[in-house]
mmCIF file of C-alpha atoms in Angstrom:
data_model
loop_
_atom_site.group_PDB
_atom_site.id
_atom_site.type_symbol
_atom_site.label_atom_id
_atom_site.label_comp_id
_atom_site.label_asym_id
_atom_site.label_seq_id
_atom_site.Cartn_x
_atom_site.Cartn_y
_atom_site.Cartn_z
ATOM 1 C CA UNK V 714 -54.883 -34.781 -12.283
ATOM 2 C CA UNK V 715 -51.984 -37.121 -14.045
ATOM 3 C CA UNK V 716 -49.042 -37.303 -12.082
ATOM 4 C CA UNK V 717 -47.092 -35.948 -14.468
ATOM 5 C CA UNK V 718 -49.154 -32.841 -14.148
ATOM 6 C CA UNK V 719 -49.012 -32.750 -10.526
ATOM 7 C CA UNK V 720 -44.787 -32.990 -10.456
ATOM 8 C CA UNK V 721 -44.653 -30.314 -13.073
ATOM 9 C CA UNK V 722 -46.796 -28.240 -11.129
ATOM 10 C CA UNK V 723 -45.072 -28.605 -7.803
ATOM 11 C CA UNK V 724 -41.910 -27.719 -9.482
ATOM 12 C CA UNK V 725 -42.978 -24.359 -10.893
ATOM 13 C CA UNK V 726 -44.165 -23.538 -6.803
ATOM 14 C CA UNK V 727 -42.306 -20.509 -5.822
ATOM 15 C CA UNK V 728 -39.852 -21.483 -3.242
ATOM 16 C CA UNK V 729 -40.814 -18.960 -0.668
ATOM 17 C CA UNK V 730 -42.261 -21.402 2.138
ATOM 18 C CA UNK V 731 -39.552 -23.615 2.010
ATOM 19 C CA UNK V 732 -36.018 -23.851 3.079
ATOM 20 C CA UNK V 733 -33.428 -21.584 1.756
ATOM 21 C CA UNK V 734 -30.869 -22.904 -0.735
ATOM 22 C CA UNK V 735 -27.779 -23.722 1.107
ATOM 23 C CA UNK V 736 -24.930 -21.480 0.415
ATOM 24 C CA UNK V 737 -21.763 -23.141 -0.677
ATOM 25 C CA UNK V 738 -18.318 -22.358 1.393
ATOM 26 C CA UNK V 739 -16.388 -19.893 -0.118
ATOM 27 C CA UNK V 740 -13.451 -21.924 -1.733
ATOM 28 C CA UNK V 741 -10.289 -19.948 -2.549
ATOM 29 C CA UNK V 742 -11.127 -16.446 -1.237
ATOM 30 C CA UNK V 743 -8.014 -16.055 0.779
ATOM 31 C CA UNK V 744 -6.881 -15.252 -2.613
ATOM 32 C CA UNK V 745 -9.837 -12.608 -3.442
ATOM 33 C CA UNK V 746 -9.842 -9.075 -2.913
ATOM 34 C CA UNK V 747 -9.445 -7.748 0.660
ATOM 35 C CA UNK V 748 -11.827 -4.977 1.165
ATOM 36 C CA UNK V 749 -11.278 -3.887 4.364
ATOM 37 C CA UNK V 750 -10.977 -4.682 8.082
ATOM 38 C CA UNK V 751 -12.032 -3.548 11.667
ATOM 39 C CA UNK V 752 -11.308 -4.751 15.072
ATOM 40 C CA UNK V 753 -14.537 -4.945 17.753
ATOM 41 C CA UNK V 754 -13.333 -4.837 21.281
ATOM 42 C CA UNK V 755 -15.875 -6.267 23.977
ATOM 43 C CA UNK V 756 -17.787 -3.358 24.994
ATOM 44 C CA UNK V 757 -18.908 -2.896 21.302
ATOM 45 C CA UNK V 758 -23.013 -4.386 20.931
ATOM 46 C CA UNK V 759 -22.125 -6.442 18.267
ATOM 47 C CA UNK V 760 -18.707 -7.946 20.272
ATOM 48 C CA UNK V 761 -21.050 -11.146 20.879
ATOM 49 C CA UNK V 762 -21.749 -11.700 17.969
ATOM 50 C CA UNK V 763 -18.794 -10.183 15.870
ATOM 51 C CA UNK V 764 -15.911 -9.522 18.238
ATOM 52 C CA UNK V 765 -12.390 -9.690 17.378
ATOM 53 C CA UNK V 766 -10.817 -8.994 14.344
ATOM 54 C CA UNK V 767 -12.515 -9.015 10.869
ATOM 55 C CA UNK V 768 -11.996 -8.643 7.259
ATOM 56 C CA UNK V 769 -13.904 -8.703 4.285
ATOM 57 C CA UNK V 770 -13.128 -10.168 0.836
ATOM 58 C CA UNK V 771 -14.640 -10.025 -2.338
ATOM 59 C CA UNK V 772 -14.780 -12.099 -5.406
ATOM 60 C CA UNK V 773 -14.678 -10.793 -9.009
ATOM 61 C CA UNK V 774 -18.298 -9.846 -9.125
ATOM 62 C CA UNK V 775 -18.587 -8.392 -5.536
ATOM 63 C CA UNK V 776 -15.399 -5.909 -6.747
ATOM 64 C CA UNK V 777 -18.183 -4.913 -8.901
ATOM 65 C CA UNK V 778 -21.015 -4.125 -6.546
ATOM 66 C CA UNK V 779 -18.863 -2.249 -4.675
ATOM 67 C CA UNK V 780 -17.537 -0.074 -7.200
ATOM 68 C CA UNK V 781 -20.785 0.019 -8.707
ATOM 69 C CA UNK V 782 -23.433 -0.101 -5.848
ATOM 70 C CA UNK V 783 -25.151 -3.013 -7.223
ATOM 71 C CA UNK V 784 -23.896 -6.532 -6.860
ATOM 72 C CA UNK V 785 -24.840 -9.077 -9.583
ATOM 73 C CA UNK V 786 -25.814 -12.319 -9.417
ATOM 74 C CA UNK V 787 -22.548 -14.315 -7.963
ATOM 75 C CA UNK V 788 -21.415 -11.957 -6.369
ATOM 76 C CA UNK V 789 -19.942 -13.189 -2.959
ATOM 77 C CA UNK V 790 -18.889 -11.439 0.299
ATOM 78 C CA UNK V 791 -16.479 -13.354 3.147
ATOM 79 C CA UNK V 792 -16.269 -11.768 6.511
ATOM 80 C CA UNK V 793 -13.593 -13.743 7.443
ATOM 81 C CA UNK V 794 -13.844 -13.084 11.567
ATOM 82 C CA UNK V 795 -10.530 -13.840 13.797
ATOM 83 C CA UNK V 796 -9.900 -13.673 18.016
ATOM 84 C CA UNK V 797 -8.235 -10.276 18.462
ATOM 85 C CA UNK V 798 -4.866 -10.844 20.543
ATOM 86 C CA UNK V 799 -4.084 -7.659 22.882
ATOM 87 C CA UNK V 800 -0.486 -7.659 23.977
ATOM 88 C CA UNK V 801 2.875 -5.950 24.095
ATOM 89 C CA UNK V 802 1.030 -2.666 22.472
ATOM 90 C CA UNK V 803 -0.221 -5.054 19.589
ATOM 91 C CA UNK V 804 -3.136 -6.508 17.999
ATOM 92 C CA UNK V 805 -2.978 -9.381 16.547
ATOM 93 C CA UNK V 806 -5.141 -12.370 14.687
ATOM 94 C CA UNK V 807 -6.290 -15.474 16.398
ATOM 95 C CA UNK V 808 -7.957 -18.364 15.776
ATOM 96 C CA UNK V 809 -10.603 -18.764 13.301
ATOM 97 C CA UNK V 810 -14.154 -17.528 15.102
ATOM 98 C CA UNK V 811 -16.272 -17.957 11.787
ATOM 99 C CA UNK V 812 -16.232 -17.552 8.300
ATOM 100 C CA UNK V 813 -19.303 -15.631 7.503
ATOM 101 C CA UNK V 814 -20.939 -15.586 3.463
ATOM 102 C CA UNK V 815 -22.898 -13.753 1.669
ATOM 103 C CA UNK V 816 -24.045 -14.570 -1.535
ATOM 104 C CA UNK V 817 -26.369 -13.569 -4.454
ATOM 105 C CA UNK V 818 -28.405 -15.123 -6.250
ATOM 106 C CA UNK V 819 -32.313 -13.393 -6.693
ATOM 107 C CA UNK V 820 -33.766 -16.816 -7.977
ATOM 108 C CA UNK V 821 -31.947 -18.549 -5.013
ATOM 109 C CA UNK V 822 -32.902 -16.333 -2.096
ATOM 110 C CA UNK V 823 -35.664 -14.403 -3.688
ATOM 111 C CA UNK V 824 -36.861 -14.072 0.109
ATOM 112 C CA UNK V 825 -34.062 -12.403 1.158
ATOM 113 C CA UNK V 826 -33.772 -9.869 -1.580
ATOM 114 C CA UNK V 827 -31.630 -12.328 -3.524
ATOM 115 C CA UNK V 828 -29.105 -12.727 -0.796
ATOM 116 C CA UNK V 829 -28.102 -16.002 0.356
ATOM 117 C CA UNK V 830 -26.553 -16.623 3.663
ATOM 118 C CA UNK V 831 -24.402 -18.547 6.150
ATOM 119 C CA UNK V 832 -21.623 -18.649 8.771
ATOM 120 C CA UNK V 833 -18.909 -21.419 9.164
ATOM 121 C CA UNK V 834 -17.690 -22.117 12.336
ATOM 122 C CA UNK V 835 -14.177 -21.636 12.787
ATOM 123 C CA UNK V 836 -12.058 -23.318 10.202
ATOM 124 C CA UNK V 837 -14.631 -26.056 9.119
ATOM 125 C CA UNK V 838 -16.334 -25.908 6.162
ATOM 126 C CA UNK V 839 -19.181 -27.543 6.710
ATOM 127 C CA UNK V 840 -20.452 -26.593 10.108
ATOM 128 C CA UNK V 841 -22.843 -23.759 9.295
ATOM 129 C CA UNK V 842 -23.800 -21.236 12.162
ATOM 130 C CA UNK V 843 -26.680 -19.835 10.274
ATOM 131 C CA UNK V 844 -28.814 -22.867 8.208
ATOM 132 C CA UNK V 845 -32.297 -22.380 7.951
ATOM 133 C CA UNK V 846 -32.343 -19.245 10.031
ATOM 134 C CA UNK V 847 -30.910 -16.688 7.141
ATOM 135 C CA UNK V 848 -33.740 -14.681 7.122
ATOM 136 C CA UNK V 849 -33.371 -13.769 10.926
ATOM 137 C CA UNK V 850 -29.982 -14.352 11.354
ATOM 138 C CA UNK V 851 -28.671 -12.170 8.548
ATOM 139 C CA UNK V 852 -31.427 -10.564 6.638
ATOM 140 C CA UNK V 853 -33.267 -8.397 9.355
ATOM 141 C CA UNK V 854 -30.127 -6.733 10.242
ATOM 142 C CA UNK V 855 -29.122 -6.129 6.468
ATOM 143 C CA UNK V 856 -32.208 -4.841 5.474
ATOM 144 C CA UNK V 857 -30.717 -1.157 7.237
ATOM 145 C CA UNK V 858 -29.108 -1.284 4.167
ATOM 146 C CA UNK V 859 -31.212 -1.848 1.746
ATOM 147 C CA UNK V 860 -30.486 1.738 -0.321
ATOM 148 C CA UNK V 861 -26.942 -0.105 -0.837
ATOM 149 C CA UNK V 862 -28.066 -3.616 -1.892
ATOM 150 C CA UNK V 863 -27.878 -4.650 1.712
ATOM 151 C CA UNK V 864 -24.297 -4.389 2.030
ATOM 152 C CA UNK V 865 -22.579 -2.533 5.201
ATOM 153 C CA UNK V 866 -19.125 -2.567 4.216
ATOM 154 C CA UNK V 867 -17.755 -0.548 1.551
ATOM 155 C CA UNK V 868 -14.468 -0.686 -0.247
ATOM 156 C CA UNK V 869 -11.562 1.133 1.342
ATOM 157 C CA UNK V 870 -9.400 2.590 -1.421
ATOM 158 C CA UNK E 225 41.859 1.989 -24.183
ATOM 159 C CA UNK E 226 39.477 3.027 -27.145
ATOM 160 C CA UNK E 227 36.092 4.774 -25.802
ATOM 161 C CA UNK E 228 34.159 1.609 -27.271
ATOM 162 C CA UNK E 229 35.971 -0.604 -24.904
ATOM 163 C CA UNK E 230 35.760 1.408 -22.131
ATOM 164 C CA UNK E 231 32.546 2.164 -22.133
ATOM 165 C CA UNK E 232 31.769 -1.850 -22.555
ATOM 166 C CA UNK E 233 33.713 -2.795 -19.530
ATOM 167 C CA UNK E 234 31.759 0.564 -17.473
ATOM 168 C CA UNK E 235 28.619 -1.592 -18.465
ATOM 169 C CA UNK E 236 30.057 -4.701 -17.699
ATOM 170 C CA UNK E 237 30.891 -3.228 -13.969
ATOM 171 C CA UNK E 238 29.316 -4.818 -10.830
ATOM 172 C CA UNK E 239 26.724 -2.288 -9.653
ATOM 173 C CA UNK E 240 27.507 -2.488 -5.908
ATOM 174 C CA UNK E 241 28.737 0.515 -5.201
ATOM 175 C CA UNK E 242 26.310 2.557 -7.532
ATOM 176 C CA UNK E 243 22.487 3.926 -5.940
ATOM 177 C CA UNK E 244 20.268 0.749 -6.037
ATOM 178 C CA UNK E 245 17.895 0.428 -8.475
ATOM 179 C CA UNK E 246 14.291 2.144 -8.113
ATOM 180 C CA UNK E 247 11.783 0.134 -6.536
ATOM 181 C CA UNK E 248 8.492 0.232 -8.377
ATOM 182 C CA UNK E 249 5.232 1.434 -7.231
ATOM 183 C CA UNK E 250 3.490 -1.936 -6.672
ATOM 184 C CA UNK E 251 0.477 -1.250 -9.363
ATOM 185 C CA UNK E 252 -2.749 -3.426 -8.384
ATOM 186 C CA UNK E 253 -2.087 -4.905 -5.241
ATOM 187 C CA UNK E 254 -5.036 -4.112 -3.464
ATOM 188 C CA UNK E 255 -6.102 -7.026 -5.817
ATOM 189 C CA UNK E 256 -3.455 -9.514 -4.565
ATOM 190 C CA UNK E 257 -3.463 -12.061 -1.865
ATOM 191 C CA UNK E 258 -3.956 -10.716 1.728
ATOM 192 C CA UNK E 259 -1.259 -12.469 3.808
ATOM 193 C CA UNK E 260 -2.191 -11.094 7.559
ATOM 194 C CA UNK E 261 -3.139 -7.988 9.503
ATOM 195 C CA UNK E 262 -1.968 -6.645 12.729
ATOM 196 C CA UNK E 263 -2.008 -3.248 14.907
ATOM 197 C CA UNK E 264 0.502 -1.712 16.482
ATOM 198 C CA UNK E 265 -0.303 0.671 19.436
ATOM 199 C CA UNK E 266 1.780 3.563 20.995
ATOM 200 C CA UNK E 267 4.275 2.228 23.630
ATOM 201 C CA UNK E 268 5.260 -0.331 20.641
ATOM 202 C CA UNK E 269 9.007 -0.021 20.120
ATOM 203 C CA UNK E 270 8.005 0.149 16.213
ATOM 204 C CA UNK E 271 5.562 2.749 16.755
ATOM 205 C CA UNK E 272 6.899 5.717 15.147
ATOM 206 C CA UNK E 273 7.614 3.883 12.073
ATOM 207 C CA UNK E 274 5.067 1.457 12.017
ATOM 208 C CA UNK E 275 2.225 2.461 14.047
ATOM 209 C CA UNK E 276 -1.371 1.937 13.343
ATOM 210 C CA UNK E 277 -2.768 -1.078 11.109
ATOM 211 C CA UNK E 278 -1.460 -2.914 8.344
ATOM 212 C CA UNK E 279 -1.890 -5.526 5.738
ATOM 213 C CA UNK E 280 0.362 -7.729 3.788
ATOM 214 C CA UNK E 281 -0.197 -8.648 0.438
ATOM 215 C CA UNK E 282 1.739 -10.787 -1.887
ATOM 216 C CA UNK E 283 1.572 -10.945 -5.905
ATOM 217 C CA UNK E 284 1.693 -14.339 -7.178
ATOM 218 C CA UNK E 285 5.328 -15.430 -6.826
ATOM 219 C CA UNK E 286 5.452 -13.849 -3.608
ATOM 220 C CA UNK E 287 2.899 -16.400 -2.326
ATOM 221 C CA UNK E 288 5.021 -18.944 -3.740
ATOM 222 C CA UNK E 289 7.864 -18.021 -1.531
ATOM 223 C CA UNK E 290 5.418 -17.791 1.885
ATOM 224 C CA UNK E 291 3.973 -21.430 0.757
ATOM 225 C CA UNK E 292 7.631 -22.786 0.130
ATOM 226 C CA UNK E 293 9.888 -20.265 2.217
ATOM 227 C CA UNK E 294 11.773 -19.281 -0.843
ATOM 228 C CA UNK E 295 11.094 -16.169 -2.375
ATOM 229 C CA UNK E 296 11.320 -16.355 -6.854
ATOM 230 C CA UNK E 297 12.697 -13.553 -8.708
ATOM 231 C CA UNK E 298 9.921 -11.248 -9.047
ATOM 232 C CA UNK E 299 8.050 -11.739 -5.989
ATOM 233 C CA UNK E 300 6.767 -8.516 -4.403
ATOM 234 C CA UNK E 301 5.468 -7.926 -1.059
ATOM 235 C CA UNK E 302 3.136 -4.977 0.099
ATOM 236 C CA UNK E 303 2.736 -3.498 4.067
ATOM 237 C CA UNK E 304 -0.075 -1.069 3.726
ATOM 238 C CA UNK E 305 0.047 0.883 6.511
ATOM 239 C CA UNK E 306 -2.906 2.713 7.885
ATOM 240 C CA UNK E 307 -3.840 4.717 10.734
ATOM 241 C CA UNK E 308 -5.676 2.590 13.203
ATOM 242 C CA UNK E 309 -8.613 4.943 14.964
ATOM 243 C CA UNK E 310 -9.963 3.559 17.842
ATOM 244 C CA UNK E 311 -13.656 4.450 18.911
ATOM 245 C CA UNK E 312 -16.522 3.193 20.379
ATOM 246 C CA UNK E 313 -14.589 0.300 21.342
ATOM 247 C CA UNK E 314 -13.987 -0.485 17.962
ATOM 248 C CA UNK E 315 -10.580 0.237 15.911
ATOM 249 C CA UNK E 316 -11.270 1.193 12.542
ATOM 250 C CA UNK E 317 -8.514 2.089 9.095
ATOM 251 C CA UNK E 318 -7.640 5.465 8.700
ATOM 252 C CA UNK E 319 -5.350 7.524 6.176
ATOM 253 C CA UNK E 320 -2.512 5.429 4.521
ATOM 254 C CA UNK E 321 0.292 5.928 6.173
ATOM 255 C CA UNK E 322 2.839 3.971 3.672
ATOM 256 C CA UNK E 323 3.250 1.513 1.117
ATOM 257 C CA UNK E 324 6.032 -0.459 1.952
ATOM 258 C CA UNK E 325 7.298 -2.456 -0.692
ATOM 259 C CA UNK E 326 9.576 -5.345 -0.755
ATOM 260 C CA UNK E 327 10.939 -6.732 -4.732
ATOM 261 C CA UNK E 328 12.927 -9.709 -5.301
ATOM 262 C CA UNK E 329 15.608 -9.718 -7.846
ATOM 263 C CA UNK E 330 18.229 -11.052 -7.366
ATOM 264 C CA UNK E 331 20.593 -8.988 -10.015
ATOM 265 C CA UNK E 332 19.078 -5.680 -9.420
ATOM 266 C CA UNK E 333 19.404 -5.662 -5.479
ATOM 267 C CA UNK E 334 22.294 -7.884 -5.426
ATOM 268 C CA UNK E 335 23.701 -5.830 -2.596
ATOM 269 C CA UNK E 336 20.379 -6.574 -0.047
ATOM 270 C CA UNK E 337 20.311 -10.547 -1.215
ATOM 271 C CA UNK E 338 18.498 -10.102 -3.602
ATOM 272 C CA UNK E 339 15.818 -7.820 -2.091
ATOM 273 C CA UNK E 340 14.639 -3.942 -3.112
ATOM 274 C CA UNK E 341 12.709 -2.120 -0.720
ATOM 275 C CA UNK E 342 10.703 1.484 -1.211
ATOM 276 C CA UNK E 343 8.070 3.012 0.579
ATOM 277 C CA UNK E 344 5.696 5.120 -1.042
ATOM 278 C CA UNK E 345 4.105 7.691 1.211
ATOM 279 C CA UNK E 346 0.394 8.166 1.640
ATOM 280 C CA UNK E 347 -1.339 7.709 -0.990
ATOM 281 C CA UNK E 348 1.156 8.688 -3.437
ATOM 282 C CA UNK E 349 2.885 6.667 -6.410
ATOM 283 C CA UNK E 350 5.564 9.041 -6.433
ATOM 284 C CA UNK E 351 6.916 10.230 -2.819
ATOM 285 C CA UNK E 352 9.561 7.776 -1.921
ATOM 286 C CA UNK E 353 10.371 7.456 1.519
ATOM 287 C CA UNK E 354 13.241 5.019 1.598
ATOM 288 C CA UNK E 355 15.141 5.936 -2.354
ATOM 289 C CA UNK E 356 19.290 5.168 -1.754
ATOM 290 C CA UNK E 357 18.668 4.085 1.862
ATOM 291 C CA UNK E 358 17.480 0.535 1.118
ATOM 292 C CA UNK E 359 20.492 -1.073 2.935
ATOM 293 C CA UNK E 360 20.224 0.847 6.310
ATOM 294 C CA UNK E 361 16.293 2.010 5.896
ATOM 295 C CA UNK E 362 14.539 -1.630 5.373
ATOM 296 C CA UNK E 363 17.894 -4.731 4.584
ATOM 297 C CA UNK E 364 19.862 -3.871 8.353
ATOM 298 C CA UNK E 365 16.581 -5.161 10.506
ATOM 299 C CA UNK E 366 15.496 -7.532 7.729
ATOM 300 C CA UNK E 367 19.119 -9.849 7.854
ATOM 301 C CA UNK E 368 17.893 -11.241 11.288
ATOM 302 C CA UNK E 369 15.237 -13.164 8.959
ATOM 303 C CA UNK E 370 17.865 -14.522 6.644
ATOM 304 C CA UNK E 371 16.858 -18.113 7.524
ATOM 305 C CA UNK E 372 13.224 -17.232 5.953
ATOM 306 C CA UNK E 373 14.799 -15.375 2.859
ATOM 307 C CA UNK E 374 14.201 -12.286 4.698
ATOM 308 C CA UNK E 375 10.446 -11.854 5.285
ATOM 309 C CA UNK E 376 9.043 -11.365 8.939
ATOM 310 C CA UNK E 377 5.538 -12.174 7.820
ATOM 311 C CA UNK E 378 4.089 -15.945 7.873
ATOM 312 C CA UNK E 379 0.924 -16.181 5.654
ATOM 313 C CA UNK E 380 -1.896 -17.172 7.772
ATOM 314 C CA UNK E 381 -4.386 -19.511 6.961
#
């Protein structure tokens, strides 16, 4: 086989063995839409992993997965996840624990159901929490949700 | 004095002592910039007005004047105040509360420096909770911020 033949072929090779696409760090969605927020206090299961307190933002084309049930292709979800700071009968925001993305794209993360996905830690924007590991690290939990494109939050009016 | 002129220099009167003008219901803002979150529990001296969670948001101009600590004409700031419900070790939004607003301009609300301030129960456009009482219901506790043009919040990053 020509070489040529060979490159071309490799580069029609569905992705699915190799690495995920990396997903790109959210610029600019302190300004997006804030779709809602929670506090987890330890005691929770998921206060390892997810205590503190969160919100979610959405960009233009997540607004429309949410209203619609069906996120297109760009869409992109920021669970933007804060220390929770008990005191004087308060709660309020802390430091930075992560900055968690999703992202679709059904070429990009075909095996994930076309959702990319990754986790900066604290305020940097390029240490990633997640990497290679999206499909554990994200996926298998989303996939509960499948019936709603994967996502667990919904918009609170 | 001819009507004509007398009704001229009625129009030309400082509006101080009249009602203040109507705040408007702060269309779209669930769309603006989120500027922080924070709960406040029973025991909280500002619990009866304030309890339970809220968000900031800012319009545009409005995050001009928490980037530069000087509020432009036209700025409006939103407290959305929800009930906090707290479960499972988690605390989660409940029913609005209030939309508090806060409008800057400085010839309509010359009387509060420059600042109108409604709040627009539950979920409604229409039930005003602070009307006339502007001065005494939002500007009294507000002057103790005068040095940062009268906002308590700080955007976060």
């Amino acid at each position: 086989m020509k070489r040529t033949a060979m490159l071309v072929l490799l580069a029609a090779m569905p992705a699915l063995a190799a690495d995920p696409a990396p997903v790109a760090y959210p610029e600019g969605y302190r300004n997006w839409t804030h779709v809602k927020s929670m506090v987890i206090n330890p005691g929770h299961p998921l206060y390892d992993a997810f205590g503190g307190i969160h919100h979610l933002y959405a960009n233009r084309k997540a607004r429309e997965g949410y209203r619609t049930g069906k996120f297109p292709g760009g869409a992109v979800i920021v669970f933007d996840l804060l220390e929770a700071k008990s005191a004087d009968n308060t709660v309020q925001e802390g430091a930075r624990k992560v900055v968690g993305v999703m992202h679709k794209d059904s070429t990009k993360w075909q095996s994930t159901d076309g959702w990319g996905c990754e986790g900066f830690k604290g305020d940097s924007k390029t240490e990633r929490a997640v990497g290679k590991n999206a499909a554990t690290a994200c996926h298998a939990c989303h996939t509960q949700q499948k019936d709603k494109d994967f996502v667990f939050s919904t918009y609170r009016k």
